[in-house]
Amino acid sequence: MKVIETVDAFRDARCRAAEPLGLVPTMGYLHEGHLALVRRARADNRTVAASIFVNPTQFAPTEDLATYPRDMEGDLEKLEREGVDLVFAPDSDAVYPAGFDTYVDVGDVANRLEGQHRPGHFRGVATVVCKLLTIVRPDRAYFGQKDAQQCLVIRKLNADLNLGAEIVVVPTVRDPDGLALSSRNAYLKPEERAAALTLSRSLHLAREMYDDGVRDTEEIRSRMQALIESEPGARLDYVSIADAQTLDEFDAIDRPALVSLAVHVGSVRLIDNALLPSRLGAG
Ligand code: PAF
């Protein structure tokens, strides 16, 4: 496995790599969710590349850039064990050299939900993913369904700017108790973990209601809200039931829907989602 820190050296290695090449972009502190992306990329491609870069432009000044969990040594061991061929691990100056001043704004789909609650977040994500897809030129790039809106934003970016990668979305990986894996789970204190389960429980409730024939989004949303509000350790940011492609909210589920939510537990803001009807293993 080659670990490469500069854009020029990565481009060089990429030229010599066997095709097809799959890219797994990450911000490091890798968990089983990331490794599921790597395994899928390994199964689909002759060369697997991963990137490790904590992207400063997707964090608001009030967010956790400085304290975001990092473990480069542990990450490299995990990637090596999974048979990754190339790792792109640039520092901030390699990605954003002095004078950098070009950003990518994806339209409507980036302005809802997380876009409203974290202004500028998707501008940072789209900018860095655009750079990664341009530098690495993967045949396929792999992202987790856990960040459902991010996947929609990246699909739109890839299509609108003709970046040419196939965007592959891999189902969310969960702990046995239902908590969706996230690097930020590392911030949860033991007593907060129980409160964090309110996210997956409320999604389970939505799925049960849907399976029982309920289609009224307000009815589902209010039962989910009540469940979350009954957990003293959790503070709801939003629950949304929306068209799974456009994120337009609707009154009755008459097409594939994305149920998504954001909840504060202690100092941690967690997100999760489910598709209705569920695609096998997708939520
Ligand atoms: O999902 C992530 O880890 C990040 O948003 C990504 C896609 C690697 C861009 O920094």
mmCIF file of C-alpha atoms and ligand atoms in Angstrom:
data_model
loop_
_atom_site.group_PDB
_atom_site.id
_atom_site.type_symbol
_atom_site.label_atom_id
_atom_site.label_comp_id
_atom_site.label_asym_id
_atom_site.label_seq_id
_atom_site.Cartn_x
_atom_site.Cartn_y
_atom_site.Cartn_z
ATOM 1 C CA MET A 1 0.000 0.000 0.000
ATOM 2 C CA LYS A 2 1.378 3.381 -1.033
ATOM 3 C CA VAL A 3 0.634 6.439 1.116
ATOM 4 C CA ILE A 4 0.893 9.632 -0.904
ATOM 5 C CA GLU A 5 0.697 13.199 0.367
ATOM 6 C CA THR A 6 0.946 15.401 -2.689
ATOM 7 C CA VAL A 7 -1.370 15.916 -5.652
ATOM 8 C CA ASP A 8 1.396 15.463 -8.243
ATOM 9 C CA ALA A 9 2.668 12.213 -6.712
ATOM 10 C CA PHE A 10 -0.878 10.865 -6.504
ATOM 11 C CA ARG A 11 -1.564 11.716 -10.146
ATOM 12 C CA ASP A 12 1.630 9.897 -11.062
ATOM 13 C CA ALA A 13 0.668 6.746 -9.153
ATOM 14 C CA ARG A 14 -2.861 6.900 -10.539
ATOM 15 C CA CYS A 15 -1.534 6.863 -14.121
ATOM 16 C CA ARG A 16 0.190 3.557 -13.413
ATOM 17 C CA ALA A 17 -2.782 1.955 -11.547
ATOM 18 C CA ALA A 18 -4.763 -0.944 -12.986
ATOM 19 C CA GLU A 19 -8.326 -0.073 -13.979
ATOM 20 C CA PRO A 20 -11.071 0.097 -12.923
ATOM 21 C CA LEU A 21 -10.134 2.166 -9.878
ATOM 22 C CA GLY A 22 -12.498 2.699 -6.942
ATOM 23 C CA LEU A 23 -12.103 5.618 -4.533
ATOM 24 C CA VAL A 24 -13.297 5.717 -0.915
ATOM 25 C CA PRO A 25 -13.127 9.335 0.310
ATOM 26 C CA THR A 26 -12.938 9.630 4.118
ATOM 27 C CA MET A 27 -12.060 12.032 6.891
ATOM 28 C CA GLY A 28 -10.276 9.221 8.752
ATOM 29 C CA TYR A 29 -10.912 7.736 12.207
ATOM 30 C CA LEU A 30 -12.137 4.732 10.291
ATOM 31 C CA HIS A 31 -14.850 2.393 11.569
ATOM 32 C CA GLU A 32 -16.712 -0.604 10.139
ATOM 33 C CA GLY A 33 -18.916 1.744 8.083
ATOM 34 C CA HIS A 34 -15.855 3.007 6.182
ATOM 35 C CA LEU A 35 -14.501 -0.523 5.887
ATOM 36 C CA ALA A 36 -17.796 -1.641 4.300
ATOM 37 C CA LEU A 37 -17.146 0.973 1.590
ATOM 38 C CA VAL A 38 -13.581 -0.295 1.148
ATOM 39 C CA ARG A 39 -14.749 -3.923 0.908
ATOM 40 C CA ARG A 40 -17.328 -3.020 -1.704
ATOM 41 C CA ALA A 41 -14.696 -1.065 -3.646
ATOM 42 C CA ARG A 42 -12.305 -4.024 -3.353
ATOM 43 C CA ALA A 43 -14.968 -6.358 -4.781
ATOM 44 C CA ASP A 44 -15.787 -4.031 -7.698
ATOM 45 C CA ASN A 45 -12.365 -2.761 -8.831
ATOM 46 C CA ARG A 46 -8.794 -3.800 -9.652
ATOM 47 C CA THR A 47 -7.319 -0.844 -7.768
ATOM 48 C CA VAL A 48 -8.696 0.621 -4.544
ATOM 49 C CA ALA A 49 -7.730 4.104 -3.398
ATOM 50 C CA ALA A 50 -8.825 5.755 -0.160
ATOM 51 C CA SER A 51 -8.375 9.353 0.882
ATOM 52 C CA ILE A 52 -7.928 10.569 4.435
ATOM 53 C CA PHE A 53 -8.455 14.301 4.775
ATOM 54 C CA VAL A 54 -10.287 16.215 7.486
ATOM 55 C CA ASN A 55 -11.706 18.856 5.206
ATOM 56 C CA PRO A 56 -11.701 22.251 6.954
ATOM 57 C CA THR A 57 -14.123 23.915 4.531
ATOM 58 C CA GLN A 58 -17.049 21.688 5.532
ATOM 59 C CA PHE A 59 -16.841 22.714 9.212
ATOM 60 C CA ALA A 60 -18.458 25.925 10.464
ATOM 61 C CA PRO A 61 -16.269 28.044 12.787
ATOM 62 C CA THR A 62 -18.432 26.849 15.716
ATOM 63 C CA GLU A 63 -17.985 23.149 14.828
ATOM 64 C CA ASP A 64 -15.478 20.513 15.886
ATOM 65 C CA LEU A 65 -12.670 20.817 13.293
ATOM 66 C CA ALA A 66 -9.935 21.185 15.936
ATOM 67 C CA THR A 67 -11.145 18.244 18.015
ATOM 68 C CA TYR A 68 -12.383 15.972 15.185
ATOM 69 C CA PRO A 69 -11.063 12.486 16.110
ATOM 70 C CA ARG A 70 -7.921 11.480 14.236
ATOM 71 C CA ASP A 71 -5.847 8.271 14.159
ATOM 72 C CA MET A 72 -3.673 8.185 11.040
ATOM 73 C CA GLU A 73 -1.587 5.219 12.202
ATOM 74 C CA GLY A 74 -4.624 3.086 13.098
ATOM 75 C CA ASP A 75 -6.384 4.106 9.859
ATOM 76 C CA LEU A 76 -3.428 3.051 7.705
ATOM 77 C CA GLU A 77 -3.263 -0.327 9.470
ATOM 78 C CA LYS A 78 -6.968 -0.912 8.776
ATOM 79 C CA LEU A 79 -6.671 0.092 5.122
ATOM 80 C CA GLU A 80 -3.613 -2.099 4.649
ATOM 81 C CA ARG A 81 -5.501 -5.068 6.138
ATOM 82 C CA GLU A 82 -8.365 -4.470 3.671
ATOM 83 C CA GLY A 83 -5.975 -4.596 0.721
ATOM 84 C CA VAL A 84 -6.145 -0.912 -0.250
ATOM 85 C CA ASP A 85 -3.555 -0.049 -2.899
ATOM 86 C CA LEU A 86 -3.251 3.733 -2.694
ATOM 87 C CA VAL A 87 -3.929 6.180 0.115
ATOM 88 C CA PHE A 88 -4.132 9.901 -0.581
ATOM 89 C CA ALA A 89 -3.456 11.700 2.702
ATOM 90 C CA PRO A 90 -2.709 15.329 1.870
ATOM 91 C CA ASP A 91 -2.304 18.123 4.385
ATOM 92 C CA SER A 92 -4.510 21.162 4.220
ATOM 93 C CA ASP A 93 -2.025 23.229 2.169
ATOM 94 C CA ALA A 94 -1.873 20.549 -0.534
ATOM 95 C CA VAL A 95 -5.646 20.748 -1.011
ATOM 96 C CA TYR A 96 -6.128 24.452 -0.309
ATOM 97 C CA PRO A 97 -2.879 26.216 -1.238
ATOM 98 C CA ALA A 98 -2.443 29.894 -0.407
ATOM 99 C CA GLY A 99 -4.801 31.962 -2.536
ATOM 100 C CA PHE A 100 -7.317 29.124 -3.066
ATOM 101 C CA ASP A 101 -10.627 30.829 -3.867
ATOM 102 C CA THR A 102 -12.862 28.559 -5.981
ATOM 103 C CA TYR A 103 -15.835 26.783 -4.399
ATOM 104 C CA VAL A 104 -18.582 24.532 -5.714
ATOM 105 C CA ASP A 105 -22.197 25.291 -4.815
ATOM 106 C CA VAL A 106 -24.656 22.526 -5.613
ATOM 107 C CA GLY A 107 -28.184 24.006 -5.926
ATOM 108 C CA ASP A 108 -31.469 23.145 -4.293
ATOM 109 C CA VAL A 109 -30.760 19.683 -2.910
ATOM 110 C CA ALA A 110 -27.855 21.124 -0.867
ATOM 111 C CA ASN A 111 -29.930 23.919 0.644
ATOM 112 C CA ARG A 112 -32.400 21.790 2.582
ATOM 113 C CA LEU A 113 -32.165 19.832 5.853
ATOM 114 C CA GLU A 114 -28.446 19.672 6.752
ATOM 115 C CA GLY A 115 -27.846 22.584 4.377
ATOM 116 C CA GLN A 116 -30.231 24.755 6.403
ATOM 117 C CA HIS A 117 -28.880 23.651 9.761
ATOM 118 C CA ARG A 118 -25.206 23.749 8.749
ATOM 119 C CA PRO A 119 -24.853 26.665 6.294
ATOM 120 C CA GLY A 120 -21.792 26.252 4.067
ATOM 121 C CA HIS A 121 -21.353 22.567 4.948
ATOM 122 C CA PHE A 122 -22.248 21.164 1.533
ATOM 123 C CA ARG A 123 -20.256 23.883 -0.232
ATOM 124 C CA GLY A 124 -17.204 22.501 1.573
ATOM 125 C CA VAL A 125 -18.155 18.871 0.872
ATOM 126 C CA ALA A 126 -18.868 19.544 -2.825
ATOM 127 C CA THR A 127 -15.629 21.505 -3.235
ATOM 128 C CA VAL A 128 -13.411 18.822 -1.722
ATOM 129 C CA VAL A 129 -15.208 15.929 -3.442
ATOM 130 C CA CYS A 130 -14.939 17.772 -6.756
ATOM 131 C CA LYS A 131 -11.188 18.124 -6.151
ATOM 132 C CA LEU A 132 -10.821 14.463 -5.129
ATOM 133 C CA LEU A 133 -12.731 13.204 -8.168
ATOM 134 C CA THR A 134 -10.618 15.444 -10.405
ATOM 135 C CA ILE A 135 -7.290 14.428 -8.852
ATOM 136 C CA VAL A 136 -8.037 10.703 -8.505
ATOM 137 C CA ARG A 137 -10.267 10.256 -11.592
ATOM 138 C CA PRO A 138 -11.892 7.104 -10.140
ATOM 139 C CA ASP A 139 -14.155 4.875 -12.197
ATOM 140 C CA ARG A 140 -16.298 4.527 -9.082
ATOM 141 C CA ALA A 141 -16.539 6.464 -5.814
ATOM 142 C CA TYR A 142 -18.123 5.043 -2.658
ATOM 143 C CA PHE A 143 -20.216 6.857 -0.038
ATOM 144 C CA GLY A 144 -22.356 5.736 2.897
ATOM 145 C CA GLN A 145 -26.166 5.919 2.951
ATOM 146 C CA LYS A 146 -25.808 7.205 6.534
ATOM 147 C CA ASP A 147 -25.112 10.624 4.958
ATOM 148 C CA ALA A 148 -28.073 10.363 2.588
ATOM 149 C CA GLN A 149 -28.235 14.043 1.653
ATOM 150 C CA GLN A 150 -24.477 14.134 1.050
ATOM 151 C CA CYS A 151 -24.956 11.250 -1.414
ATOM 152 C CA LEU A 152 -27.620 13.245 -3.305
ATOM 153 C CA VAL A 153 -25.410 16.343 -3.367
ATOM 154 C CA ILE A 154 -22.453 14.327 -4.689
ATOM 155 C CA ARG A 155 -24.551 12.611 -7.367
ATOM 156 C CA LYS A 156 -25.736 16.025 -8.569
ATOM 157 C CA LEU A 157 -22.199 17.471 -8.478
ATOM 158 C CA ASN A 158 -20.866 14.485 -10.414
ATOM 159 C CA ALA A 159 -23.614 14.733 -13.043
ATOM 160 C CA ASP A 160 -23.666 18.525 -13.416
ATOM 161 C CA LEU A 161 -19.886 18.891 -13.736
ATOM 162 C CA ASN A 162 -19.422 15.722 -15.850
ATOM 163 C CA LEU A 163 -16.929 14.327 -13.370
ATOM 164 C CA GLY A 164 -17.497 10.884 -14.829
ATOM 165 C CA ALA A 165 -17.410 8.650 -11.742
ATOM 166 C CA GLU A 166 -20.056 6.084 -10.952
ATOM 167 C CA ILE A 167 -21.328 7.061 -7.489
ATOM 168 C CA VAL A 168 -21.961 3.942 -5.399
ATOM 169 C CA VAL A 169 -23.998 4.268 -2.196
ATOM 170 C CA VAL A 170 -23.414 1.572 0.424
ATOM 171 C CA PRO A 171 -25.937 0.708 3.198
ATOM 172 C CA THR A 172 -25.497 2.145 6.684
ATOM 173 C CA VAL A 173 -23.583 -0.061 9.113
ATOM 174 C CA ARG A 174 -25.036 -0.176 12.641
ATOM 175 C CA ASP A 175 -23.898 -1.388 16.037
ATOM 176 C CA PRO A 176 -25.936 -4.388 17.272
ATOM 177 C CA ASP A 177 -28.103 -1.977 19.353
ATOM 178 C CA GLY A 178 -29.057 -0.038 16.195
ATOM 179 C CA LEU A 179 -26.803 3.033 16.509
ATOM 180 C CA ALA A 180 -25.528 4.023 13.063
ATOM 181 C CA LEU A 181 -21.716 4.049 13.001
ATOM 182 C CA SER A 182 -20.156 7.503 12.885
ATOM 183 C CA SER A 183 -16.724 8.824 13.818
ATOM 184 C CA ARG A 184 -18.528 11.313 16.084
ATOM 185 C CA ASN A 185 -19.961 8.439 18.196
ATOM 186 C CA ALA A 186 -16.527 8.554 19.863
ATOM 187 C CA TYR A 187 -17.683 11.750 21.610
ATOM 188 C CA LEU A 188 -20.659 10.013 23.303
ATOM 189 C CA LYS A 189 -20.294 9.459 27.041
ATOM 190 C CA PRO A 190 -21.495 6.008 28.191
ATOM 191 C CA GLU A 191 -24.694 7.492 29.661
ATOM 192 C CA GLU A 192 -25.409 9.358 26.387
ATOM 193 C CA ARG A 193 -25.324 6.237 24.257
ATOM 194 C CA ALA A 194 -28.747 5.129 25.503
ATOM 195 C CA ALA A 195 -30.203 8.502 24.503
ATOM 196 C CA ALA A 196 -28.517 8.204 21.083
ATOM 197 C CA LEU A 197 -30.563 5.074 20.375
ATOM 198 C CA THR A 198 -33.624 7.290 20.072
ATOM 199 C CA LEU A 199 -32.612 8.006 16.447
ATOM 200 C CA SER A 200 -32.717 4.408 15.233
ATOM 201 C CA ARG A 201 -35.784 3.686 17.406
ATOM 202 C CA SER A 202 -37.736 6.534 15.835
ATOM 203 C CA LEU A 203 -36.770 5.330 12.347
ATOM 204 C CA HIS A 204 -37.888 1.840 13.317
ATOM 205 C CA LEU A 205 -41.218 3.330 14.424
ATOM 206 C CA ALA A 206 -41.590 5.127 11.063
ATOM 207 C CA ARG A 207 -40.918 1.870 9.246
ATOM 208 C CA GLU A 208 -43.450 -0.022 11.377
ATOM 209 C CA MET A 209 -46.117 2.621 10.746
ATOM 210 C CA TYR A 210 -45.386 2.520 7.007
ATOM 211 C CA ASP A 211 -45.588 -1.289 6.997
ATOM 212 C CA ASP A 212 -48.947 -1.006 8.822
ATOM 213 C CA GLY A 213 -50.234 1.118 5.940
ATOM 214 C CA VAL A 214 -49.809 4.652 7.362
ATOM 215 C CA ARG A 215 -48.893 7.082 4.559
ATOM 216 C CA ASP A 216 -49.653 10.438 6.217
ATOM 217 C CA THR A 217 -46.250 12.086 6.771
ATOM 218 C CA GLU A 218 -47.520 14.387 9.537
ATOM 219 C CA GLU A 219 -48.821 11.401 11.502
ATOM 220 C CA ILE A 220 -45.494 9.572 11.204
ATOM 221 C CA ARG A 221 -43.447 12.703 11.921
ATOM 222 C CA SER A 222 -45.406 13.602 15.056
ATOM 223 C CA ARG A 223 -45.094 10.071 16.503
ATOM 224 C CA MET A 224 -41.332 10.173 15.830
ATOM 225 C CA GLN A 225 -41.064 13.607 17.442
ATOM 226 C CA ALA A 226 -42.995 12.441 20.514
ATOM 227 C CA LEU A 227 -40.675 9.448 20.886
ATOM 228 C CA ILE A 228 -37.558 11.620 20.669
ATOM 229 C CA GLU A 229 -38.970 14.255 23.019
ATOM 230 C CA SER A 230 -39.728 11.556 25.598
ATOM 231 C CA GLU A 231 -35.954 10.927 25.877
ATOM 232 C CA PRO A 232 -34.583 13.544 28.313
ATOM 233 C CA GLY A 233 -31.008 13.200 26.998
ATOM 234 C CA ALA A 234 -31.979 14.009 23.402
ATOM 235 C CA ARG A 235 -32.813 17.371 21.775
ATOM 236 C CA LEU A 236 -34.433 17.222 18.354
ATOM 237 C CA ASP A 237 -33.088 19.371 15.514
ATOM 238 C CA TYR A 238 -35.444 18.150 12.786
ATOM 239 C CA VAL A 239 -37.385 15.187 11.425
ATOM 240 C CA SER A 240 -38.079 15.220 7.700
ATOM 241 C CA ILE A 241 -40.064 12.920 5.447
ATOM 242 C CA ALA A 242 -39.315 13.907 1.883
ATOM 243 C CA ASP A 243 -39.010 12.723 -1.708
ATOM 244 C CA ALA A 244 -35.930 10.469 -1.702
ATOM 245 C CA GLN A 245 -34.460 12.194 -4.795
ATOM 246 C CA THR A 246 -35.382 15.885 -4.474
ATOM 247 C CA LEU A 247 -35.902 16.128 -0.683
ATOM 248 C CA ASP A 248 -39.215 17.950 -1.338
ATOM 249 C CA GLU A 249 -41.426 17.406 1.704
ATOM 250 C CA PHE A 250 -44.833 15.905 0.961
ATOM 251 C CA ASP A 251 -48.119 15.095 2.765
ATOM 252 C CA ALA A 252 -48.616 11.453 1.798
ATOM 253 C CA ILE A 253 -45.981 8.881 0.923
ATOM 254 C CA ASP A 254 -46.872 8.011 -2.661
ATOM 255 C CA ARG A 255 -43.272 7.632 -3.923
ATOM 256 C CA PRO A 256 -39.929 6.590 -2.361
ATOM 257 C CA ALA A 257 -39.345 8.682 0.739
ATOM 258 C CA LEU A 258 -36.307 9.530 2.816
ATOM 259 C CA VAL A 259 -37.030 9.804 6.525
ATOM 260 C CA SER A 260 -34.142 11.720 8.063
ATOM 261 C CA LEU A 261 -33.439 13.325 11.382
ATOM 262 C CA ALA A 262 -30.829 15.195 13.385
ATOM 263 C CA VAL A 263 -30.703 15.028 17.170
ATOM 264 C CA HIS A 264 -28.368 16.557 19.753
ATOM 265 C CA VAL A 265 -27.208 14.169 22.471
ATOM 266 C CA GLY A 266 -24.984 15.970 24.980
ATOM 267 C CA SER A 267 -22.488 17.915 22.872
ATOM 268 C CA VAL A 268 -22.860 15.587 19.871
ATOM 269 C CA ARG A 269 -25.155 16.173 16.893
ATOM 270 C CA LEU A 270 -26.155 12.869 15.306
ATOM 271 C CA ILE A 271 -27.938 12.208 12.017
ATOM 272 C CA ASP A 272 -29.597 9.081 10.673
ATOM 273 C CA ASN A 273 -32.127 8.119 8.016
ATOM 274 C CA ALA A 274 -34.218 5.355 6.485
ATOM 275 C CA LEU A 275 -35.775 4.837 3.084
ATOM 276 C CA LEU A 276 -39.478 4.015 2.760
ATOM 277 C CA PRO A 277 -40.160 1.555 1.362
ATOM 278 C CA SER A 278 -36.855 0.152 2.586
ATOM 279 C CA ARG A 279 -34.402 -1.037 -0.003
ATOM 280 C CA LEU A 280 -32.969 -4.307 1.207
ATOM 281 C CA GLY A 281 -30.354 -3.380 3.832
ATOM 282 C CA ALA A 282 -30.250 0.265 2.747
ATOM 283 C CA GLY A 283 -31.204 1.938 5.990
HETATM 284 O O1 PAF B 1 -18.412 11.776 4.520
HETATM 285 C C1 PAF B 1 -17.265 12.236 4.739
HETATM 286 O O2 PAF B 1 -16.458 11.663 5.465
HETATM 287 C C2 PAF B 1 -16.873 13.562 4.120
HETATM 288 O O3 PAF B 1 -17.942 14.439 4.063
HETATM 289 C C3 PAF B 1 -16.203 13.415 2.744
HETATM 290 C C4 PAF B 1 -17.163 12.829 1.724
HETATM 291 C C5 PAF B 1 -14.980 12.512 2.853
HETATM 292 C C6 PAF B 1 -15.747 14.781 2.236
HETATM 293 O O4 PAF B 1 -14.855 15.392 3.113
#
